CSV table of C-alpha atoms in Angstrom, one decimal:
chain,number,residue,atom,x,y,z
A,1175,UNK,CA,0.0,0.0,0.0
A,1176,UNK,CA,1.6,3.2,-0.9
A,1177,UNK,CA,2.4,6.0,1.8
A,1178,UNK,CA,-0.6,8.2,1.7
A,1179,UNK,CA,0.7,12.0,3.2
A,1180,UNK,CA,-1.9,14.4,4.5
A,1181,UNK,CA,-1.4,18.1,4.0
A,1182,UNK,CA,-1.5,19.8,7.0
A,1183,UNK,CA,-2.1,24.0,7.5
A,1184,UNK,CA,1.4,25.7,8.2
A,1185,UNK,CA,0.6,25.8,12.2
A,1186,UNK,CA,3.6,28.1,12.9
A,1187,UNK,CA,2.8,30.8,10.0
A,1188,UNK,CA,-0.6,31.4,12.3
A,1189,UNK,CA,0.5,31.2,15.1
A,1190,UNK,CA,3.1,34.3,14.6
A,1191,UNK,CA,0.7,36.3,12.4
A,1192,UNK,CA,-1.8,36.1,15.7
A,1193,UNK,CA,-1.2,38.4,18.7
A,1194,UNK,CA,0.2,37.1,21.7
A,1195,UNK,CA,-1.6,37.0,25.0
A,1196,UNK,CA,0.0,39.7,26.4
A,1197,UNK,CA,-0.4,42.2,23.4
A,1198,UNK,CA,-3.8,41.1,23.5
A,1199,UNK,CA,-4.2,42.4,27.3
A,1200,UNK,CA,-2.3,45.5,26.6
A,1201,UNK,CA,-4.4,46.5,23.8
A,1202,UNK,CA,-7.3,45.9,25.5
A,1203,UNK,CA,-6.4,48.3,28.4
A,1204,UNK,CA,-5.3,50.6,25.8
A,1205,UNK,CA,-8.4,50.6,24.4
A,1206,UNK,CA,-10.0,50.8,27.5
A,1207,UNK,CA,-8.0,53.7,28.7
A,1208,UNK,CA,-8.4,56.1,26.0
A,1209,UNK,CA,-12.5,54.8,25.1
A,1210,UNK,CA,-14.1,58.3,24.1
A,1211,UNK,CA,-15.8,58.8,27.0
A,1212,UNK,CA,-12.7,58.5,29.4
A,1213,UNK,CA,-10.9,60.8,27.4
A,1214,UNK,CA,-13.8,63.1,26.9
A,1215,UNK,CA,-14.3,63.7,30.8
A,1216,UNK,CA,-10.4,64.3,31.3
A,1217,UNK,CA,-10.5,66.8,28.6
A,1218,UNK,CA,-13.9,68.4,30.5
A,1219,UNK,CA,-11.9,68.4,33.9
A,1220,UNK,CA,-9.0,70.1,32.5
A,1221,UNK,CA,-10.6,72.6,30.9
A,1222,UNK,CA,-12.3,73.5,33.8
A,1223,UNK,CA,-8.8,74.2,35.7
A,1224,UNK,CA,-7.5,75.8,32.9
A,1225,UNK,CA,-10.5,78.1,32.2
A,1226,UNK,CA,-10.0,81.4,34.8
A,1227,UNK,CA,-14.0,83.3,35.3
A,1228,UNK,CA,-16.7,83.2,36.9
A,1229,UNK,CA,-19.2,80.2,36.0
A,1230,UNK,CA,-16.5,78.5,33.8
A,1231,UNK,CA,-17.2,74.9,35.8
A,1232,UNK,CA,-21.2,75.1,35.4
A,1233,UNK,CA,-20.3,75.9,32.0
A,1234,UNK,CA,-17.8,73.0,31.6
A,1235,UNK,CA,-20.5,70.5,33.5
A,1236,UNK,CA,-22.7,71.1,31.0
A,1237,UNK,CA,-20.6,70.7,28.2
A,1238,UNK,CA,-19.9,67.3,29.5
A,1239,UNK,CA,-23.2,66.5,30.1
A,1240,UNK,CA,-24.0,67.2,26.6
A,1241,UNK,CA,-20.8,65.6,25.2
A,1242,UNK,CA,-19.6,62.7,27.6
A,1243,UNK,CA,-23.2,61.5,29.8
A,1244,UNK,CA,-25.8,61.9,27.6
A,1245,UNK,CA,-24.2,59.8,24.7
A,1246,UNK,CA,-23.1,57.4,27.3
A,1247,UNK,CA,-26.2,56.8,28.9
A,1248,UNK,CA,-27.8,56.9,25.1
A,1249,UNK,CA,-25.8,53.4,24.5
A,1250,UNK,CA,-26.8,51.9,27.6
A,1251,UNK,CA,-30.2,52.5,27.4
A,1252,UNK,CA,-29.7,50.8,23.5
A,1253,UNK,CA,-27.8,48.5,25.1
A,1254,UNK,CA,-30.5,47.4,27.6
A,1255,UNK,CA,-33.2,47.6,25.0
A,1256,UNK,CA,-31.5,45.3,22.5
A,1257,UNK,CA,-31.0,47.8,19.8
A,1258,UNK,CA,-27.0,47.2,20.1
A,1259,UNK,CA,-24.9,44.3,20.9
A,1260,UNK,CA,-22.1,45.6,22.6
A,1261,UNK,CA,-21.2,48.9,24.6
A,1262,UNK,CA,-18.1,49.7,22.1
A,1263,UNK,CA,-20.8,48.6,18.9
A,1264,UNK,CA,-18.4,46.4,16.7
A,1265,UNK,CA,-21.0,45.9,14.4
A,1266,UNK,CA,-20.8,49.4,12.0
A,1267,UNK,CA,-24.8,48.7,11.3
A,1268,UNK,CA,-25.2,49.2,15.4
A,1269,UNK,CA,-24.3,52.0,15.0
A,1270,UNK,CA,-26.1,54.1,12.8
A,1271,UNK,CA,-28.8,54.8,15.4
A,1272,UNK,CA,-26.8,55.4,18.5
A,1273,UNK,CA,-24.8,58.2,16.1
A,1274,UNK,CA,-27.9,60.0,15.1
A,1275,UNK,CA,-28.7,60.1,18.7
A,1276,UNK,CA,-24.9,61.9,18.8
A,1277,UNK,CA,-26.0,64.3,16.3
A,1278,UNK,CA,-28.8,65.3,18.2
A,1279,UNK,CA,-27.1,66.0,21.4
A,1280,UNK,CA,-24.4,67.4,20.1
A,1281,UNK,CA,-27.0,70.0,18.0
A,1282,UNK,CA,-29.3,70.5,21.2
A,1283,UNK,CA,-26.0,71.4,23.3
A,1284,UNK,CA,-24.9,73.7,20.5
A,1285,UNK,CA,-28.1,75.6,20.6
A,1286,UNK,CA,-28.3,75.5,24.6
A,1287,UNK,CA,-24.4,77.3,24.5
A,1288,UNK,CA,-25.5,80.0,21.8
A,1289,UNK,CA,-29.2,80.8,23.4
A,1290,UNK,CA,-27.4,80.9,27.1
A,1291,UNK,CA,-24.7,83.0,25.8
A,1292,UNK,CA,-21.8,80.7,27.0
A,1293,UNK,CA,-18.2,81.2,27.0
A,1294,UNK,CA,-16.9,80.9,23.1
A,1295,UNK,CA,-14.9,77.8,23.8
A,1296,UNK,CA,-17.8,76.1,24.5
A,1297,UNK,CA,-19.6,77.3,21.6
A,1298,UNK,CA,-16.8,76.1,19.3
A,1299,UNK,CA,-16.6,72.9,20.8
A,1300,UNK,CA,-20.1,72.1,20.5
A,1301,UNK,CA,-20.2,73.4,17.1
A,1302,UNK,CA,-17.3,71.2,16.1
A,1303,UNK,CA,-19.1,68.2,18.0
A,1304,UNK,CA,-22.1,68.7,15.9
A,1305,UNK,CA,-19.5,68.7,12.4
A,1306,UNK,CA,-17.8,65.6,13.9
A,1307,UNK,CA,-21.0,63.7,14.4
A,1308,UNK,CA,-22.4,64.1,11.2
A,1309,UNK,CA,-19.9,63.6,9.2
A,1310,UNK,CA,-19.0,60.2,10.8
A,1311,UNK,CA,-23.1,59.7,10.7
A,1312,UNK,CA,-22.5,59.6,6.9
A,1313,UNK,CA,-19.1,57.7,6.9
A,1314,UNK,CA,-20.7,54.8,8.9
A,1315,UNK,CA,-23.4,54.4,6.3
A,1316,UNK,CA,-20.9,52.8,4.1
A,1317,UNK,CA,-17.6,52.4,6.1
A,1318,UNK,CA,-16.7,52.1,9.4
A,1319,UNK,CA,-14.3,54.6,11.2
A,1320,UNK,CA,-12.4,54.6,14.4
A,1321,UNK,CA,-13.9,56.2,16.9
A,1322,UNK,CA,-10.8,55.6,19.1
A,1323,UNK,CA,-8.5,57.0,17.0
A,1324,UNK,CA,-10.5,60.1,16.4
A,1325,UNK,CA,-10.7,60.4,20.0
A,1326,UNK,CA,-7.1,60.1,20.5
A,1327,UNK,CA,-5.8,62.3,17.9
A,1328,UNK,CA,-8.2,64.8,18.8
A,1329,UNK,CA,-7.5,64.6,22.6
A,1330,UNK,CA,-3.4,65.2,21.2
A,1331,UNK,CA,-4.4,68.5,19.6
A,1332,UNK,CA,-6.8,69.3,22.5
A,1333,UNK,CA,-4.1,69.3,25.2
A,1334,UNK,CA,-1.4,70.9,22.5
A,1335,UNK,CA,-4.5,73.6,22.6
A,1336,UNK,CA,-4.4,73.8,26.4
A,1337,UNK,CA,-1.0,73.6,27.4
A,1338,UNK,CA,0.8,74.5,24.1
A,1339,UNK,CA,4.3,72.9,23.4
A,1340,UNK,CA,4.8,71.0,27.3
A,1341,UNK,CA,1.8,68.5,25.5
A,1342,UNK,CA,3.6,67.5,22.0
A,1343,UNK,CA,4.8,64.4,23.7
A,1344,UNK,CA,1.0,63.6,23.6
A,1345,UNK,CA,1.4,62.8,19.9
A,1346,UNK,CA,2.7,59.6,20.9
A,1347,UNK,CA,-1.3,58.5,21.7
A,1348,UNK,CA,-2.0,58.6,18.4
A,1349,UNK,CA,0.1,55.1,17.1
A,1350,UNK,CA,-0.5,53.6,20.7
A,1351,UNK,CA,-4.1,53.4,20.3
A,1352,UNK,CA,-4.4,52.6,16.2
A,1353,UNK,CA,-1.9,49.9,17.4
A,1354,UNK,CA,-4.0,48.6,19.8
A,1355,UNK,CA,-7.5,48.9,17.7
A,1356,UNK,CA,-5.7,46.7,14.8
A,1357,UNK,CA,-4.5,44.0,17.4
A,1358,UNK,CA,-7.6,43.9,18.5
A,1359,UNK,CA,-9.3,43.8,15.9
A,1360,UNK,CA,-11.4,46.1,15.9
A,1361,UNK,CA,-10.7,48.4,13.2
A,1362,UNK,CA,-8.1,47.6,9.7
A,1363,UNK,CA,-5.2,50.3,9.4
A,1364,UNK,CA,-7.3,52.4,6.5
A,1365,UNK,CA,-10.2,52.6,9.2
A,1366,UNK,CA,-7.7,53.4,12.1
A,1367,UNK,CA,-5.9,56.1,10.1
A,1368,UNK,CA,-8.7,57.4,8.8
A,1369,UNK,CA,-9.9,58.0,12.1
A,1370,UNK,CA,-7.2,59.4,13.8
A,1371,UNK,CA,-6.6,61.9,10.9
A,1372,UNK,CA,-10.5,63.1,11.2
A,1373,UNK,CA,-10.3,63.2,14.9
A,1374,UNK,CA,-7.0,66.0,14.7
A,1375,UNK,CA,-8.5,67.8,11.9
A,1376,UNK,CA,-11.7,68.5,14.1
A,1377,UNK,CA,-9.8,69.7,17.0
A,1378,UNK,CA,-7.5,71.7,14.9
A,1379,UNK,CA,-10.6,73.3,13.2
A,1380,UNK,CA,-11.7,74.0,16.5
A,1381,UNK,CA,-8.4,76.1,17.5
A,1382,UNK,CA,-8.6,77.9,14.2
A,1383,UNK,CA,-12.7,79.2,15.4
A,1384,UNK,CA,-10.8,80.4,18.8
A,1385,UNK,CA,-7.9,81.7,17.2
A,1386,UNK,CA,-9.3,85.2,16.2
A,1387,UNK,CA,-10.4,85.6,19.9
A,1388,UNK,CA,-7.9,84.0,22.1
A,1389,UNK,CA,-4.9,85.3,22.6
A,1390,UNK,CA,-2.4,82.3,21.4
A,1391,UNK,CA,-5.4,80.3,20.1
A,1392,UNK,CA,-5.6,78.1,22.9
A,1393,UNK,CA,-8.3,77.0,24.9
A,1394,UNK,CA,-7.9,78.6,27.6
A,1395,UNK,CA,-9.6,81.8,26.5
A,1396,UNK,CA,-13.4,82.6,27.1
């Protein structure tokens, strides 16, 4: 009887192209770390230090009200109801509802800032939240983007905004967390990128609206 061989897969060549289980871990605290939300509420608290008049922390609660715990408790509430699967929404048709709920935050929070006459930095943020949500409304109808890397590249030019050059070593969030999206998974490298790239362009569009007003175009001005 003749010697019959039996191809087997190239075991090894997987293995190394998978992510070990510590890479794994670390880009899962990564991502965990700098989730929009958490980033969102650090960027809230330290413009609240940074910010030197009267009112600027009821102003800077209800910015991240509007921007951090209403989207937040929007996805629970989805998430209780059944309307998503997951807080973080892997699937990109999850998340087409959840974002127009963004939209309409971010719209009613810009309206509430210019009606109330609130400081300008506030106004620009909102109005740059609203411009952000949209457009990655419209992107997720046929792509899905990185909402982490947005976040992270935006939260880079944020505190460059606030604390000028002491902050550039910030820039090194941005490949941390598209790193840690790809190992996990979550997002390819075009999706990542694309991302991250949106995310600074936002924030630096938002330093541009302050800079006629602000001495320095930072943030801190009011």
């Amino acid at each position: 009887m003749e010697n019959i061989q039996i191809a087997r897969p190239n075991l090894k060549v997987h293995a190394d192209a998978m992510p070990t289980a510590f890479s794994w871990q670390a880009a899962r605290w990564v991502s965990t770390v700098f989730s929009p939300p958490l980033l969102g509420a650090l960027g809230a608290v330290l413009l609240g230090f940074s910010l030197n008049s009267p009112g600027s922390w009821g102003w800077t609660l209800a910015y991240a009200f509007a921007s951090i715990i209403g989207p937040t408790l929007l996805v629970i509430w989805m998430l209780r109801r059944g309307d998503i699967s997951d807080f973080h929404m892997r699937e990109r048709a999850e998340r087409i509802k959840p974002m127009i709920g963004f939209l309409l935050l971010f719209l009613l929070s810009w309206l509430f800032f210019q009606v109330a006459g609130a400081p300008r930095v506030f106004q620009v943020l909102a109005a740059v939240g609203v411009l952000q949500s949209a457009v990655i409304l419209l992107v997720t109808l046929a792509w899905k983007i990185s909402g982490h890397c947005a976040g992270a590249a935006g939260f880079s030019v944020y505190l460059w905004g606030l604390y000028g050059a002491a902050a550039a070593p910030a820039i090194l969030f941005i490949p941390l967390v598209i790193w840690a999206r790809v190992t996990r998974n979550r997002h390819d490298m075009a999706q990542s990128l694309a991302g991250a790239a949106f995310g600074a362009a936002c924030m630096l569009l938002a330093l541009a609206a302050l800079a006629p007003h602000c001495p320095g175009a930072g943030f801190q001005c009011v």
